[in-house]
Amino acid sequence: MIERLVASASSYAPDIDGLILLIAVLVGFWFLLTEAVFFWLILRFRARDGQRAEYITGEEKSQKRWITIPHLLVLVCDIFIVVGAVRVWYEVKQHLPEAQQTVRVIGQQWAWSFVHPGPDGRLDTADDIKTVDELHLQKDVTYHFELTSRDVLHSLSIPVFRLRQDAIPGRVIRGWFRPTKTGVHDFQCAEICGIGHGIMAARVIIETPDEHAAWMAEHAPTTSLAAAAVR
Amino acid sequence: MAETVPSHPPAPEEGHPHHEEMSFWSKYIFPLDHKMIGMQYLFTGIAMAMVGGFFAYTFRMQLAFPGIEVPGWGLVSPADYNALVTNHGAIMIFWVAMPVLIAAFGNFLIPLMIGCDDMVFPRINRLSYQIFFLSVLVLIASFLVEGGAFGGAWTAYPPLSAKAEYSLTPLGSSLWLLAVALEFVAFLLGGINFITTAMNSRAPGMKMYDIPIVVWMIVLASIMFMLSVGPLVAGAVMLFFDQQLGTGFFDPARGGDPVLWQHLFWFFGHPEVYVVLLPAMGIVAEIITVFARKKLFAYKTVLYTAFGTGILSFTVWAHHQFVAGIDPRMAHIFTITTLLISVPIAEMCFVYIATLYGGSIRLTTPMLWALAFIAEFLIGGVTGIFLGASGADIYFHDSYFVLAHFHYTFFPIAIIGFYAGITYWFPKMFGRMLDDRLGKIHFWGTIIPFNGIFLPLFILGLAGQHRRIYNYEHFPELATPELQALRVLATVSLLVMLGFQLVFLVNFVRSLRRGEKAPQNPWKANTLEWQAPSPPPHGNFATLPTVYRGPYEYSVPGRAEDYWPQNAPE
């Protein structure tokens, strides 16, 4: 349903789309049924001359079951939705798979900055690559992100990953994603953060291993500098 | 409880100079009469709705045609845009839905429907409106101070709202907060009155289960408001201190926690949805029973589901915070409670629909509004399930899907509910009939464009469009011509809908002066307000009524008439 409007580019995007489809089917059924009954009743029981309305209290068991049975069925649907929602939530937000790489994402008024590990694959070393408004990722690599903010609340939102997570100053929030398709996509701030909120746009660039290696070679601090730092 | 039947309290002597000619000043400006205080709330609410509507027009024009000079406003800067969306939200909830649905209808209807001459505390009632009016002035002032109006969204999340260096509105944000706090005080005072009056001043014979649903709903809403607003008032004081005294309640650098505000805000904010929903549901219950000539299906069930909703609504607040950085395990609990609350609300809708069965339905203007409420609110209800389910909310949070969803709940509540109520009670309020033909033109001219505004926004939300962005040209994936066309469609629909509101205004003003004189009971309704003259004089009833039966005894077999007023002995 959603992938027609927005590409699906993370390992868990199909699960979130599936959950949304499940909910759409269940509530769509109830919605259409209820509206159909509703409009049918309006048409069927329009006032006619000389015909009086029936006197129904709705307090008797035989009458009340018209309410209680649908009510129980709604509850059953709710259980299906809860189970689906909990499973997807656990996978995306609660459970952290082993990371192959870690990136740091920092929100501030009004830009995103990113710290990528350099060729050594680790953060906080001399070859880290820092960028502004461009997050470079490699396809089919499981990333952890460390999200924080320098000032106010921001929200990391990558629609193609189906991911949103608020950034809070003073906290580092850890989460994960695994890009599954190459491409360049919008990266948004989804929490109002002041007058520049509307221009706090960034891009996520998902590359093949070769492209990613080339980008890293081009942008990593020169080896001599890195070596000097290590020494 | 049901056995204790209260008698009339003695009329407070100071509050009721009966049959005396009052000066303009004491009749219209400082009234003690509940009906006149209701009118004050009503007209203030309508005026604020025009302001909120104008803001919506301004920012929708900017979204559809970025960078144009909006007629009546001019160029919309990012700061303007933020201030407009912030105050549109705050005004429509705090200064339109609350005063109109609870205060205006509550004040006008409660004493009339329970058969007494006025509120228990007329002076507190007057004070309630005066504080409310003050809150309006403070809100307006927040637009005029240096730095401009607050633009940190109606939810006012700190640190953005707490520090002038972030929000750039040093005075605007404090005045805004003060206005909201004053508004809360006004409604606390009003709520005390509603609850006390409904419990103590009922006409002799009116048992608990004889109280009309709308009165129950307003009383329950007032109780919920009283129980939920405390934490937010505390939070507002803390935020005000952070803004003006430099404390650090919400400042992480000094050990505070910005997420704490979100808990305080939503602990109030979610019950608040039901605080305005219940009165609207009550209005709809009155109207569908009258125009279907039917007894309300399972009166007690409606009452219990309303109680259930009220209690459950205190346990769902963190579904606004799934992705806000709370412990991920918390999401499971709030998903379950949120989906549970769909059960009583769905049941209430089923009850209303079941009431139509076997009826003799007349599609008058108020009935059209009441039915439209059910049809449209259902869309708001079912789309809420997507957001209450934690896994799906990861994608939908803070997107236009959320925005479309809550407009499908709040628009039926605040606008459709208001029009249903005003077209139904207008003859009682002003003693004249509204024009039915203009009423129907206005109805269709509102309902069709309403869907034209918000259905496209669901699609934009599905496409990943996030909220509170003044110009989507900065986001290549959102700046496509197809998505822009949807934005234009929404804006054009809004223009059409706003245009049709003129029909209502014309109808309203013309009917006030030249409408057909309303009989005492034009709809042949059972409830007590229709047994008073139209409009009711100060003191309401010539002789205070005694109640013999419930409010929904329509089409009782064996009677000549198909209605049976609550106060008719036989």
PDB file of C-alpha atoms in Angstrom, chain B residues 165-385:
ATOM      1  CA  GLU B 165      17.078  31.689  22.712  1.00  0.00           C
ATOM      2  CA  TYR B 166      15.505  28.633  21.049  1.00  0.00           C
ATOM      3  CA  SER B 167      11.970  29.850  20.396  1.00  0.00           C
ATOM      4  CA  LEU B 168      12.906  33.499  19.699  1.00  0.00           C
ATOM      5  CA  THR B 169       9.613  34.585  21.292  1.00  0.00           C
ATOM      6  CA  PRO B 170      10.640  35.759  24.763  1.00  0.00           C
ATOM      7  CA  LEU B 171       7.265  37.233  25.698  1.00  0.00           C
ATOM      8  CA  GLY B 172       4.933  35.513  23.261  1.00  0.00           C
ATOM      9  CA  SER B 173       5.533  32.065  24.726  1.00  0.00           C
ATOM     10  CA  SER B 174       4.933  33.204  28.306  1.00  0.00           C
ATOM     11  CA  LEU B 175       1.742  35.066  27.442  1.00  0.00           C
ATOM     12  CA  TRP B 176       0.518  32.086  25.479  1.00  0.00           C
ATOM     13  CA  LEU B 177       1.140  29.823  28.454  1.00  0.00           C
ATOM     14  CA  LEU B 178      -0.572  32.277  30.779  1.00  0.00           C
ATOM     15  CA  ALA B 179      -3.588  32.431  28.484  1.00  0.00           C
ATOM     16  CA  VAL B 180      -3.879  28.644  28.472  1.00  0.00           C
ATOM     17  CA  ALA B 181      -3.568  28.511  32.262  1.00  0.00           C
ATOM     18  CA  LEU B 182      -6.264  31.167  32.701  1.00  0.00           C
ATOM     19  CA  GLU B 183      -8.524  29.255  30.377  1.00  0.00           C
ATOM     20  CA  PHE B 184      -8.093  26.188  32.567  1.00  0.00           C
ATOM     21  CA  VAL B 185      -9.070  28.157  35.642  1.00  0.00           C
ATOM     22  CA  ALA B 186     -12.207  29.389  33.877  1.00  0.00           C
ATOM     23  CA  PHE B 187     -13.257  25.855  33.013  1.00  0.00           C
ATOM     24  CA  LEU B 188     -12.503  24.505  36.444  1.00  0.00           C
ATOM     25  CA  LEU B 189     -14.900  27.091  37.894  1.00  0.00           C
ATOM     26  CA  GLY B 190     -17.489  26.361  35.229  1.00  0.00           C
ATOM     27  CA  GLY B 191     -17.127  22.621  35.760  1.00  0.00           C
ATOM     28  CA  ILE B 192     -17.703  22.900  39.520  1.00  0.00           C
ATOM     29  CA  ASN B 193     -20.948  24.638  38.740  1.00  0.00           C
ATOM     30  CA  PHE B 194     -22.091  22.094  36.178  1.00  0.00           C
ATOM     31  CA  ILE B 195     -21.420  19.117  38.432  1.00  0.00           C
ATOM     32  CA  THR B 196     -22.983  20.663  41.523  1.00  0.00           C
ATOM     33  CA  THR B 197     -26.033  21.930  39.684  1.00  0.00           C
ATOM     34  CA  ALA B 198     -26.718  18.644  37.918  1.00  0.00           C
ATOM     35  CA  MET B 199     -26.345  16.675  41.129  1.00  0.00           C
ATOM     36  CA  ASN B 200     -28.272  18.967  43.473  1.00  0.00           C
ATOM     37  CA  SER B 201     -30.832  21.040  41.605  1.00  0.00           C
ATOM     38  CA  ARG B 202     -32.727  18.498  39.579  1.00  0.00           C
ATOM     39  CA  ALA B 203     -36.470  18.832  39.367  1.00  0.00           C
ATOM     40  CA  PRO B 204     -38.453  16.699  41.813  1.00  0.00           C
ATOM     41  CA  GLY B 205     -38.855  13.226  40.365  1.00  0.00           C
ATOM     42  CA  MET B 206     -35.787  13.331  38.146  1.00  0.00           C
ATOM     43  CA  LYS B 207     -33.743  10.266  39.069  1.00  0.00           C
ATOM     44  CA  MET B 208     -30.217   9.596  37.911  1.00  0.00           C
ATOM     45  CA  TYR B 209     -31.437   7.602  34.919  1.00  0.00           C
ATOM     46  CA  ASP B 210     -33.886  10.333  33.936  1.00  0.00           C
ATOM     47  CA  ILE B 211     -31.141  12.850  33.267  1.00  0.00           C
ATOM     48  CA  PRO B 212     -30.771  13.581  29.554  1.00  0.00           C
ATOM     49  CA  ILE B 213     -27.601  12.103  28.068  1.00  0.00           C
ATOM     50  CA  VAL B 214     -26.187  15.476  27.058  1.00  0.00           C
ATOM     51  CA  VAL B 215     -26.290  16.655  30.676  1.00  0.00           C
ATOM     52  CA  TRP B 216     -24.587  13.468  31.813  1.00  0.00           C
ATOM     53  CA  MET B 217     -21.927  13.911  29.166  1.00  0.00           C
ATOM     54  CA  ILE B 218     -21.168  17.505  30.110  1.00  0.00           C
ATOM     55  CA  VAL B 219     -20.976  16.536  33.772  1.00  0.00           C
ATOM     56  CA  LEU B 220     -18.672  13.599  33.033  1.00  0.00           C
ATOM     57  CA  ALA B 221     -16.540  15.831  30.826  1.00  0.00           C
ATOM     58  CA  SER B 222     -16.276  18.373  33.637  1.00  0.00           C
ATOM     59  CA  ILE B 223     -15.222  15.666  36.087  1.00  0.00           C
ATOM     60  CA  MET B 224     -12.603  14.356  33.657  1.00  0.00           C
ATOM     61  CA  PHE B 225     -11.345  17.864  33.087  1.00  0.00           C
ATOM     62  CA  MET B 226     -11.002  18.479  36.812  1.00  0.00           C
ATOM     63  CA  LEU B 227      -9.115  15.226  37.317  1.00  0.00           C
ATOM     64  CA  SER B 228      -6.740  15.666  34.413  1.00  0.00           C
ATOM     65  CA  VAL B 229      -5.937  19.357  34.409  1.00  0.00           C
ATOM     66  CA  GLY B 230      -4.006  19.451  37.686  1.00  0.00           C
ATOM     67  CA  PRO B 231      -0.771  17.937  36.372  1.00  0.00           C
ATOM     68  CA  LEU B 232      -0.820  20.257  33.387  1.00  0.00           C
ATOM     69  CA  VAL B 233      -1.366  23.357  35.497  1.00  0.00           C
ATOM     70  CA  ALA B 234       1.591  22.237  37.604  1.00  0.00           C
ATOM     71  CA  GLY B 235       3.560  21.686  34.425  1.00  0.00           C
ATOM     72  CA  ALA B 236       2.548  25.095  33.093  1.00  0.00           C
ATOM     73  CA  VAL B 237       3.807  26.768  36.266  1.00  0.00           C
ATOM     74  CA  MET B 238       7.098  24.891  35.978  1.00  0.00           C
ATOM     75  CA  LEU B 239       7.426  25.846  32.336  1.00  0.00           C
ATOM     76  CA  PHE B 240       6.613  29.456  33.144  1.00  0.00           C
ATOM     77  CA  PHE B 241       9.355  29.446  35.791  1.00  0.00           C
ATOM     78  CA  ASP B 242      11.760  27.951  33.262  1.00  0.00           C
ATOM     79  CA  GLN B 243      10.879  30.736  30.839  1.00  0.00           C
ATOM     80  CA  GLN B 244      10.915  33.700  33.172  1.00  0.00           C
ATOM     81  CA  LEU B 245      12.889  32.789  36.280  1.00  0.00           C
ATOM     82  CA  GLY B 246      15.523  30.611  34.704  1.00  0.00           C
ATOM     83  CA  THR B 247      14.729  27.421  36.597  1.00  0.00           C
ATOM     84  CA  GLY B 248      15.653  24.128  34.966  1.00  0.00           C
ATOM     85  CA  PHE B 249      12.716  21.765  35.380  1.00  0.00           C
ATOM     86  CA  PHE B 250      12.847  20.781  31.722  1.00  0.00           C
ATOM     87  CA  ASP B 251      16.492  21.611  31.047  1.00  0.00           C
ATOM     88  CA  PRO B 252      18.671  18.486  30.749  1.00  0.00           C
ATOM     89  CA  ALA B 253      21.835  20.496  31.276  1.00  0.00           C
ATOM     90  CA  ARG B 254      20.714  21.131  34.835  1.00  0.00           C
ATOM     91  CA  GLY B 255      19.166  17.797  35.647  1.00  0.00           C
ATOM     92  CA  GLY B 256      15.734  18.510  34.266  1.00  0.00           C
ATOM     93  CA  ASP B 257      13.931  16.356  31.755  1.00  0.00           C
ATOM     94  CA  PRO B 258      12.109  17.638  28.673  1.00  0.00           C
ATOM     95  CA  VAL B 259      10.122  14.413  28.380  1.00  0.00           C
ATOM     96  CA  LEU B 260       8.514  15.073  31.764  1.00  0.00           C
ATOM     97  CA  TRP B 261       6.522  17.899  30.180  1.00  0.00           C
ATOM     98  CA  GLN B 262       5.200  15.513  27.557  1.00  0.00           C
ATOM     99  CA  HIS B 263       3.830  13.230  30.272  1.00  0.00           C
ATOM    100  CA  LEU B 264       2.186  16.116  32.103  1.00  0.00           C
ATOM    101  CA  PHE B 265       0.819  17.529  28.881  1.00  0.00           C
ATOM    102  CA  TRP B 266      -0.617  14.313  27.487  1.00  0.00           C
ATOM    103  CA  PHE B 267      -1.926  13.086  30.803  1.00  0.00           C
ATOM    104  CA  PHE B 268      -4.220  16.059  30.391  1.00  0.00           C
ATOM    105  CA  GLY B 269      -4.187  16.142  26.601  1.00  0.00           C
ATOM    106  CA  HIS B 270      -5.671  12.769  25.932  1.00  0.00           C
ATOM    107  CA  PRO B 271      -8.568  12.963  28.397  1.00  0.00           C
ATOM    108  CA  GLU B 272      -9.127  16.417  26.894  1.00  0.00           C
ATOM    109  CA  VAL B 273     -10.085  14.726  23.624  1.00  0.00           C
ATOM    110  CA  TYR B 274     -12.861  12.922  25.456  1.00  0.00           C
ATOM    111  CA  VAL B 275     -13.726  16.053  27.431  1.00  0.00           C
ATOM    112  CA  VAL B 276     -14.866  17.634  24.180  1.00  0.00           C
ATOM    113  CA  LEU B 277     -16.013  14.394  22.552  1.00  0.00           C
ATOM    114  CA  LEU B 278     -18.532  13.444  25.236  1.00  0.00           C
ATOM    115  CA  PRO B 279     -20.617  16.661  25.078  1.00  0.00           C
ATOM    116  CA  ALA B 280     -20.731  16.356  21.288  1.00  0.00           C
ATOM    117  CA  MET B 281     -21.877  12.728  21.623  1.00  0.00           C
ATOM    118  CA  GLY B 282     -24.513  13.953  24.063  1.00  0.00           C
ATOM    119  CA  ILE B 283     -25.820  16.566  21.666  1.00  0.00           C
ATOM    120  CA  VAL B 284     -26.043  13.916  18.955  1.00  0.00           C
ATOM    121  CA  ALA B 285     -27.973  11.588  21.285  1.00  0.00           C
ATOM    122  CA  GLU B 286     -30.606  14.267  21.943  1.00  0.00           C
ATOM    123  CA  ILE B 287     -31.037  15.016  18.270  1.00  0.00           C
ATOM    124  CA  ILE B 288     -31.219  11.497  16.856  1.00  0.00           C
ATOM    125  CA  THR B 289     -33.810  10.415  19.403  1.00  0.00           C
ATOM    126  CA  VAL B 290     -36.041  13.393  18.604  1.00  0.00           C
ATOM    127  CA  PHE B 291     -35.812  13.129  14.843  1.00  0.00           C
ATOM    128  CA  ALA B 292     -35.987   9.337  14.717  1.00  0.00           C
ATOM    129  CA  ARG B 293     -38.875   9.487  17.237  1.00  0.00           C
ATOM    130  CA  LYS B 294     -37.118   6.691  19.070  1.00  0.00           C
ATOM    131  CA  LYS B 295     -36.182   5.854  22.603  1.00  0.00           C
ATOM    132  CA  LEU B 296     -32.404   5.880  22.930  1.00  0.00           C
ATOM    133  CA  PHE B 297     -31.214   2.328  22.485  1.00  0.00           C
ATOM    134  CA  ALA B 298     -29.871   1.062  25.836  1.00  0.00           C
ATOM    135  CA  TYR B 299     -29.616   4.344  27.760  1.00  0.00           C
ATOM    136  CA  LYS B 300     -27.709   2.726  30.608  1.00  0.00           C
ATOM    137  CA  THR B 301     -25.189   1.183  28.219  1.00  0.00           C
ATOM    138  CA  VAL B 302     -24.442   4.623  26.809  1.00  0.00           C
ATOM    139  CA  LEU B 303     -23.864   5.890  30.291  1.00  0.00           C
ATOM    140  CA  TYR B 304     -21.610   3.006  31.270  1.00  0.00           C
ATOM    141  CA  THR B 305     -19.577   3.246  28.076  1.00  0.00           C
ATOM    142  CA  ALA B 306     -19.120   6.955  28.760  1.00  0.00           C
ATOM    143  CA  PHE B 307     -17.911   6.131  32.269  1.00  0.00           C
ATOM    144  CA  GLY B 308     -15.637   3.437  30.838  1.00  0.00           C
ATOM    145  CA  THR B 309     -14.241   5.811  28.264  1.00  0.00           C
ATOM    146  CA  GLY B 310     -13.639   8.390  30.960  1.00  0.00           C
ATOM    147  CA  ILE B 311     -11.660   6.001  33.130  1.00  0.00           C
ATOM    148  CA  LEU B 312      -9.718   4.413  30.272  1.00  0.00           C
ATOM    149  CA  SER B 313      -8.825   7.800  28.845  1.00  0.00           C
ATOM    150  CA  PHE B 314      -6.516   8.363  31.800  1.00  0.00           C
ATOM    151  CA  THR B 315      -4.438   5.338  30.861  1.00  0.00           C
ATOM    152  CA  VAL B 316      -3.604   5.996  27.221  1.00  0.00           C
ATOM    153  CA  TRP B 317      -1.588   9.217  27.187  1.00  0.00           C
ATOM    154  CA  ALA B 318       1.809   7.800  26.275  1.00  0.00           C
ATOM    155  CA  HIS B 319       0.605   6.713  22.841  1.00  0.00           C
ATOM    156  CA  HIS B 320       1.519  10.272  21.899  1.00  0.00           C
ATOM    157  CA  GLN B 321       5.061   9.489  22.977  1.00  0.00           C
ATOM    158  CA  PHE B 322       5.840   6.108  21.435  1.00  0.00           C
ATOM    159  CA  VAL B 323       8.832   7.495  19.579  1.00  0.00           C
ATOM    160  CA  ALA B 324       9.596  10.284  22.049  1.00  0.00           C
ATOM    161  CA  GLY B 325      12.342   8.385  23.796  1.00  0.00           C
ATOM    162  CA  ILE B 326      10.328   6.611  26.484  1.00  0.00           C
ATOM    163  CA  ASP B 327      11.343   3.094  27.445  1.00  0.00           C
ATOM    164  CA  PRO B 328      10.367   0.950  24.438  1.00  0.00           C
ATOM    165  CA  ARG B 329       8.727  -1.632  26.684  1.00  0.00           C
ATOM    166  CA  MET B 330       6.171   0.962  27.793  1.00  0.00           C
ATOM    167  CA  ALA B 331       4.758   1.050  24.291  1.00  0.00           C
ATOM    168  CA  HIS B 332       3.170  -2.380  24.708  1.00  0.00           C
ATOM    169  CA  ILE B 333       1.093  -1.301  27.688  1.00  0.00           C
ATOM    170  CA  PHE B 334      -0.138   1.846  26.010  1.00  0.00           C
ATOM    171  CA  THR B 335      -0.927   0.018  22.786  1.00  0.00           C
ATOM    172  CA  ILE B 336      -3.209  -2.312  24.717  1.00  0.00           C
ATOM    173  CA  THR B 337      -5.008   0.456  26.643  1.00  0.00           C
ATOM    174  CA  THR B 338      -5.357   2.551  23.499  1.00  0.00           C
ATOM    175  CA  LEU B 339      -6.927  -0.241  21.525  1.00  0.00           C
ATOM    176  CA  LEU B 340      -9.169  -1.061  24.481  1.00  0.00           C
ATOM    177  CA  ILE B 341     -10.601   2.440  24.423  1.00  0.00           C
ATOM    178  CA  SER B 342     -11.816   1.755  20.894  1.00  0.00           C
ATOM    179  CA  VAL B 343     -14.287  -0.689  22.433  1.00  0.00           C
ATOM    180  CA  PRO B 344     -16.507   1.712  24.430  1.00  0.00           C
ATOM    181  CA  ILE B 345     -16.341   4.335  21.685  1.00  0.00           C
ATOM    182  CA  ALA B 346     -17.278   1.784  19.035  1.00  0.00           C
ATOM    183  CA  GLU B 347     -20.068   0.606  21.303  1.00  0.00           C
ATOM    184  CA  MET B 348     -21.386   4.136  21.656  1.00  0.00           C
ATOM    185  CA  CYS B 349     -21.454   4.495  17.875  1.00  0.00           C
ATOM    186  CA  PHE B 350     -23.244   1.133  17.582  1.00  0.00           C
ATOM    187  CA  VAL B 351     -25.828   2.284  20.122  1.00  0.00           C
ATOM    188  CA  TYR B 352     -26.546   5.437  18.153  1.00  0.00           C
ATOM    189  CA  ILE B 353     -26.843   3.495  14.936  1.00  0.00           C
ATOM    190  CA  ALA B 354     -29.103   0.923  16.604  1.00  0.00           C
ATOM    191  CA  THR B 355     -31.315   3.780  17.778  1.00  0.00           C
ATOM    192  CA  LEU B 356     -32.142   4.512  14.150  1.00  0.00           C
ATOM    193  CA  TYR B 357     -33.608   1.014  13.699  1.00  0.00           C
ATOM    194  CA  GLY B 358     -37.373   1.098  13.540  1.00  0.00           C
ATOM    195  CA  GLY B 359     -37.410   4.864  13.684  1.00  0.00           C
ATOM    196  CA  SER B 360     -39.367   7.420  11.758  1.00  0.00           C
ATOM    197  CA  ILE B 361     -36.479   9.538  10.574  1.00  0.00           C
ATOM    198  CA  ARG B 362     -36.957  13.133   9.511  1.00  0.00           C
ATOM    199  CA  LEU B 363     -33.879  14.631   7.886  1.00  0.00           C
ATOM    200  CA  THR B 364     -34.106  18.130   9.280  1.00  0.00           C
ATOM    201  CA  THR B 365     -30.990  20.283   9.390  1.00  0.00           C
ATOM    202  CA  PRO B 366     -30.045  19.353  12.983  1.00  0.00           C
ATOM    203  CA  MET B 367     -30.590  15.671  12.170  1.00  0.00           C
ATOM    204  CA  LEU B 368     -28.329  15.925   9.115  1.00  0.00           C
ATOM    205  CA  TRP B 369     -25.596  17.375  11.294  1.00  0.00           C
ATOM    206  CA  ALA B 370     -26.081  14.702  13.953  1.00  0.00           C
ATOM    207  CA  LEU B 371     -25.936  11.895  11.397  1.00  0.00           C
ATOM    208  CA  ALA B 372     -22.925  13.486   9.707  1.00  0.00           C
ATOM    209  CA  PHE B 373     -21.215  13.514  13.081  1.00  0.00           C
ATOM    210  CA  ILE B 374     -21.513   9.736  13.298  1.00  0.00           C
ATOM    211  CA  ALA B 375     -20.513   9.103   9.686  1.00  0.00           C
ATOM    212  CA  GLU B 376     -17.451  11.372   9.833  1.00  0.00           C
ATOM    213  CA  PHE B 377     -16.380  10.572  13.358  1.00  0.00           C
ATOM    214  CA  LEU B 378     -16.165   6.911  12.384  1.00  0.00           C
ATOM    215  CA  ILE B 379     -13.369   7.835   9.955  1.00  0.00           C
ATOM    216  CA  GLY B 380     -11.538   9.594  12.759  1.00  0.00           C
ATOM    217  CA  GLY B 381     -12.113   6.623  15.030  1.00  0.00           C
ATOM    218  CA  VAL B 382     -10.861   3.899  12.725  1.00  0.00           C
ATOM    219  CA  THR B 383      -7.799   5.846  11.595  1.00  0.00           C
ATOM    220  CA  GLY B 384      -6.880   6.254  15.249  1.00  0.00           C
ATOM    221  CA  ILE B 385      -6.272   2.498  15.438  1.00  0.00           C
TER     222      ILE B 385
END
